[in-house]
């Protein structure tokens, strides 16, 4: 069945930023990107006008760029302004965080200054469980609690570093410093795929020239210009791929 003839069959899950629908093709889902924004494990809630439209467009373009460079992702097609067709996967419940510079919880944990360059990209694992506040784990925990196999963990970390090289270069080309970001992977019949989304919701992006924050930290820190920020990132990402 071709992806452009797909339609929604039933709602499977509503998350904080997206709604997942089963599509008419059993192996494909339709994700709907909402404007809802949350921070601090759901304690802060709000809405950012046009965020869903921007994140769908940004994520679609980034998945296409990664696919063109040999990364296997769940992306199939952009269906509409707010909808993306993706391959159905079983999400591995590990949030993979890749860091190029110190920021956020790493600054706190290590007592290091925000913005300090790391000698090499740092990959961190977090157990994806909102009720526990997504605690940081290591490979031992992931194995002991059957979150992923050794082979999957090896693949995920190698893939995350490959993805990092591509993303750092891509964002540099549009004047953005990719400080850190979160990735999710899922199991599918064709192996482990990069899933979920790549957008300013899950990335720290700083303007290379001005140092201006162009990501969800503007929402966390009440810095204003929220819609404008997502639109600006979308504008730059689109300019690179069209
Ligand atoms: P959350 O509140 O858990 O962050 P989101 O609103 O961001 O949720 O997204 C909805 C859920 O969809 C997430 O839990 C994510 O892991 C899951 N997901 C993303 N891509 C896929 C996919 N291809 N197949 C199945 N689930 C997916
Ligand atoms: Mg999410």
Coordinates of C-alpha atoms and ligand atoms in Angstrom, one line a residue:
X1 CA 0.0 0.0 0.0
X2 CA 1.5 3.4 -0.9
X3 CA 2.0 5.7 2.0
X4 CA 0.0 8.6 0.5
X5 CA -3.2 6.6 0.5
X6 CA -3.0 5.8 4.2
X7 CA -5.5 6.9 6.8
X8 CA -5.9 6.7 10.5
X9 CA -7.7 3.6 11.9
X10 CA -7.5 4.0 15.7
X11 CA -5.7 6.1 18.3
X12 CA -3.0 3.9 20.0
X13 CA -1.4 6.3 22.4
X14 CA -1.4 10.0 23.3
X15 CA 2.0 11.2 24.6
X16 CA 3.1 14.6 25.7
X17 CA 4.0 16.0 22.2
X18 CA 2.4 13.6 19.7
X19 CA -0.5 11.2 19.2
X20 CA 0.1 7.8 17.6
X21 CA -2.5 6.3 15.3
X22 CA -2.6 2.8 13.7
X23 CA -2.9 3.3 10.0
X24 CA -4.6 1.2 7.3
X25 CA -1.3 -0.5 6.8
X26 CA -0.6 -2.8 9.8
X27 CA 3.1 -2.1 9.7
X28 CA 2.7 1.7 9.6
X29 CA 1.7 4.3 12.1
X30 CA 0.6 8.0 11.7
X31 CA 2.1 10.4 14.3
X32 CA 0.3 13.7 14.8
X33 CA 2.4 16.5 16.2
X34 CA 0.7 18.6 18.8
X35 CA 1.5 22.2 20.0
X36 CA 1.6 20.9 23.7
X37 CA 4.8 21.6 25.5
X38 CA 5.9 20.1 28.8
X39 CA 9.1 20.4 30.9
X40 CA 10.6 19.2 34.1
X41 CA 9.0 15.7 33.7
X42 CA 5.5 17.2 33.0
X43 CA 5.4 19.6 36.0
X44 CA 5.4 22.6 33.6
X45 CA 2.7 22.5 30.9
X46 CA 1.9 24.9 28.1
X47 CA 1.4 25.3 24.4
X48 CA 3.6 26.8 21.7
X49 CA 1.7 27.9 18.6
X50 CA 2.7 26.1 15.4
X51 CA 5.2 23.9 17.3
X52 CA 3.6 20.7 15.9
X53 CA 3.8 22.0 12.3
X54 CA 7.5 23.0 12.8
X55 CA 8.6 19.8 14.6
X56 CA 6.9 17.6 11.9
X57 CA 8.7 19.5 9.2
X58 CA 12.1 19.7 11.0
X59 CA 11.9 16.0 12.0
X60 CA 10.9 14.9 8.5
X61 CA 13.7 16.8 6.9
X62 CA 16.3 15.5 9.4
X63 CA 15.2 11.9 9.0
X64 CA 15.5 12.2 5.2
X65 CA 19.0 13.7 5.5
X66 CA 20.0 10.8 7.9
X67 CA 18.5 8.2 5.6
X68 CA 20.4 9.7 2.7
X69 CA 23.6 9.1 4.7
X70 CA 22.8 5.4 5.5
X71 CA 21.1 5.7 8.9
X72 CA 18.0 3.4 9.2
X73 CA 15.1 5.4 10.6
X74 CA 11.3 4.8 11.1
X75 CA 10.5 7.7 8.7
X76 CA 8.3 6.8 5.7
X77 CA 6.8 10.2 4.6
X78 CA 5.4 13.5 5.7
X79 CA 1.6 13.0 5.3
X80 CA 0.4 16.5 6.1
X81 CA 1.4 19.6 8.0
X82 CA 1.2 17.9 11.3
X83 CA 1.3 14.2 10.4
X84 CA 4.2 11.8 9.6
X85 CA 4.0 8.2 8.4
X86 CA 6.4 6.0 10.3
X87 CA 7.2 2.3 10.6
X88 CA 5.7 0.7 13.6
X89 CA 8.4 -0.2 16.1
X90 CA 8.7 -1.4 19.6
X91 CA 10.4 1.4 21.4
X92 CA 13.5 0.3 23.4
X93 CA 12.8 2.1 26.7
X94 CA 16.1 3.9 26.8
X95 CA 16.6 7.6 26.0
X96 CA 20.0 8.0 24.4
X97 CA 21.4 11.4 25.1
X98 CA 24.4 12.6 23.0
X99 CA 26.3 15.6 24.3
X100 CA 28.9 17.8 22.5
X101 CA 29.1 20.5 25.1
X102 CA 28.2 20.7 28.8
X103 CA 24.6 21.9 29.6
X104 CA 21.5 21.0 31.6
X105 CA 21.8 18.1 34.0
X106 CA 25.4 17.4 33.1
X107 CA 26.5 20.9 34.2
X108 CA 24.7 20.2 37.5
X109 CA 26.0 16.6 38.0
X110 CA 29.6 17.3 37.2
X111 CA 29.7 20.9 38.5
X112 CA 31.0 22.0 35.1
X113 CA 30.3 25.3 33.3
X114 CA 27.6 25.4 30.7
X115 CA 29.0 25.6 27.2
X116 CA 32.3 23.8 28.1
X117 CA 33.3 21.8 25.0
X118 CA 33.6 18.0 25.7
X119 CA 36.8 16.3 24.4
X120 CA 34.7 13.8 22.5
X121 CA 30.9 13.2 22.2
X122 CA 29.4 11.8 25.3
X123 CA 26.6 9.2 25.1
X124 CA 24.4 8.8 28.1
X125 CA 21.5 6.3 28.7
X126 CA 18.3 7.1 30.6
X127 CA 15.5 4.7 31.5
X128 CA 12.5 6.0 29.6
X129 CA 9.9 5.9 32.5
X130 CA 8.0 9.1 33.3
X131 CA 6.9 7.8 36.7
X132 CA 10.5 7.4 37.8
X133 CA 11.6 10.7 36.2
X134 CA 13.7 9.0 33.5
X135 CA 16.7 8.1 35.7
X136 CA 20.2 7.8 34.2
X137 CA 21.4 4.2 33.9
X138 CA 24.4 2.4 32.5
X139 CA 24.7 -0.6 30.2
X140 CA 24.7 -2.9 33.2
X141 CA 21.3 -1.6 34.3
X142 CA 20.0 -1.9 30.7
X143 CA 21.0 -5.5 30.6
X144 CA 20.1 -6.5 34.2
X145 CA 16.5 -5.2 33.7
X146 CA 16.2 -6.5 30.1
X147 CA 15.7 -3.1 28.5
X148 CA 18.1 -4.1 25.7
X149 CA 20.5 -6.8 24.7
X150 CA 24.3 -6.3 24.6
X151 CA 24.1 -6.4 20.8
X152 CA 21.4 -3.8 20.7
X153 CA 23.3 -1.5 23.1
X154 CA 26.4 -1.8 21.0
X155 CA 24.5 -1.0 17.9
X156 CA 22.6 1.9 19.5
X157 CA 25.8 3.6 20.8
X158 CA 27.7 3.1 17.5
X159 CA 24.7 4.5 15.6
X160 CA 24.3 7.4 18.0
X161 CA 27.9 8.5 17.3
X162 CA 27.4 8.2 13.5
X163 CA 24.2 10.2 13.8
X164 CA 26.0 12.8 15.9
X165 CA 28.7 13.4 13.2
X166 CA 25.9 14.0 10.6
X167 CA 23.8 16.2 12.8
X168 CA 26.6 18.4 14.1
X169 CA 27.7 19.0 10.4
X170 CA 24.1 19.6 9.3
X171 CA 23.3 22.1 12.0
X172 CA 26.7 23.9 11.6
X173 CA 25.7 24.5 8.0
X174 CA 22.6 26.5 9.2
X175 CA 24.5 28.4 11.9
X176 CA 23.5 26.2 14.8
X177 CA 25.6 24.7 17.5
X178 CA 24.2 21.2 18.4
X179 CA 25.0 21.1 22.2
X180 CA 23.1 17.9 23.1
X181 CA 19.9 15.9 22.2
X182 CA 17.9 12.8 22.9
X183 CA 17.4 9.9 20.6
X184 CA 15.0 6.9 20.7
X185 CA 15.4 3.6 18.9
X186 CA 12.9 0.9 18.2
X187 CA 12.8 -2.8 17.2
X188 CA 11.2 -3.6 13.8
X189 CA 11.2 -6.6 11.5
X190 CA 14.1 -4.9 9.6
X191 CA 16.2 -4.4 12.7
X192 CA 16.7 -1.5 15.1
X193 CA 15.6 1.8 13.7
X194 CA 16.1 5.4 14.8
X195 CA 12.5 6.5 15.9
X196 CA 10.5 9.2 17.6
X197 CA 11.5 12.8 16.5
X198 CA 14.5 15.1 16.2
X199 CA 13.3 18.6 16.9
X200 CA 14.0 21.6 19.1
X201 CA 11.9 19.8 21.8
X202 CA 14.7 17.3 22.3
X203 CA 17.8 19.2 21.2
X204 CA 19.8 22.1 22.6
X205 CA 20.6 24.4 19.7
X206 CA 22.5 27.6 20.1
X207 CA 23.0 30.2 17.4
X208 CA 26.7 30.0 16.4
X209 CA 27.1 33.8 16.0
X210 CA 24.9 35.2 18.7
X211 CA 24.8 32.4 21.2
X212 CA 21.0 32.8 21.3
X213 CA 19.1 29.7 22.6
X214 CA 16.9 28.3 19.8
X215 CA 15.2 25.3 21.5
X216 CA 12.8 24.2 24.2
X217 CA 15.0 25.8 26.9
X218 CA 13.2 29.0 25.9
X219 CA 10.0 27.4 27.3
X220 CA 11.8 25.9 30.4
X221 CA 13.4 29.3 31.2
X222 CA 10.5 31.6 30.1
X223 CA 12.6 33.3 27.6
X224 CA 9.7 34.2 25.2
X225 CA 9.6 34.2 21.4
X226 CA 8.6 30.5 21.4
X227 CA 6.7 30.2 18.1
X228 CA 9.3 32.4 16.4
X229 CA 12.1 30.2 17.6
X230 CA 10.6 27.0 16.3
X231 CA 9.7 28.7 13.0
X232 CA 13.3 30.0 12.7
X233 CA 14.8 26.5 13.2
X234 CA 12.3 25.2 10.7
X235 CA 13.1 27.9 8.2
X236 CA 16.9 27.2 8.5
X237 CA 16.4 23.4 8.3
X238 CA 14.1 23.7 5.2
X239 CA 16.6 26.0 3.5
X240 CA 19.2 23.3 3.7
X241 CA 17.2 20.5 2.1
X242 CA 15.1 22.2 -0.6
Ligands
LIG1 P1 6.2 10.9 25.3 O1 5.2 11.7 26.1 O2 6.3 9.5 25.8 O3 7.5 11.7 25.1 P2 5.5 11.6 22.6 O4 4.2 12.4 22.6 O5 6.8 12.3 22.3 O6 5.5 10.8 23.9 O7 5.4 10.5 21.4 C1 4.6 9.4 21.6 C2 5.3 8.1 21.8 O8 5.5 7.5 20.5 C3 6.6 8.1 22.5 O9 6.5 7.3 23.7 C4 7.6 7.4 21.5 O10 8.5 6.6 22.2 C5 6.6 6.6 20.7 N1 7.1 6.4 19.3 C6 7.8 7.2 18.5 N2 8.0 6.6 17.3 C7 7.4 5.4 17.3 C8 7.2 4.3 16.3 N3 7.8 4.4 15.1 N4 6.5 3.2 16.7 C9 6.0 3.1 18.0 N5 6.1 4.1 18.9 C10 6.8 5.2 18.6
LIG2 MG1 8.4 12.6 23.5

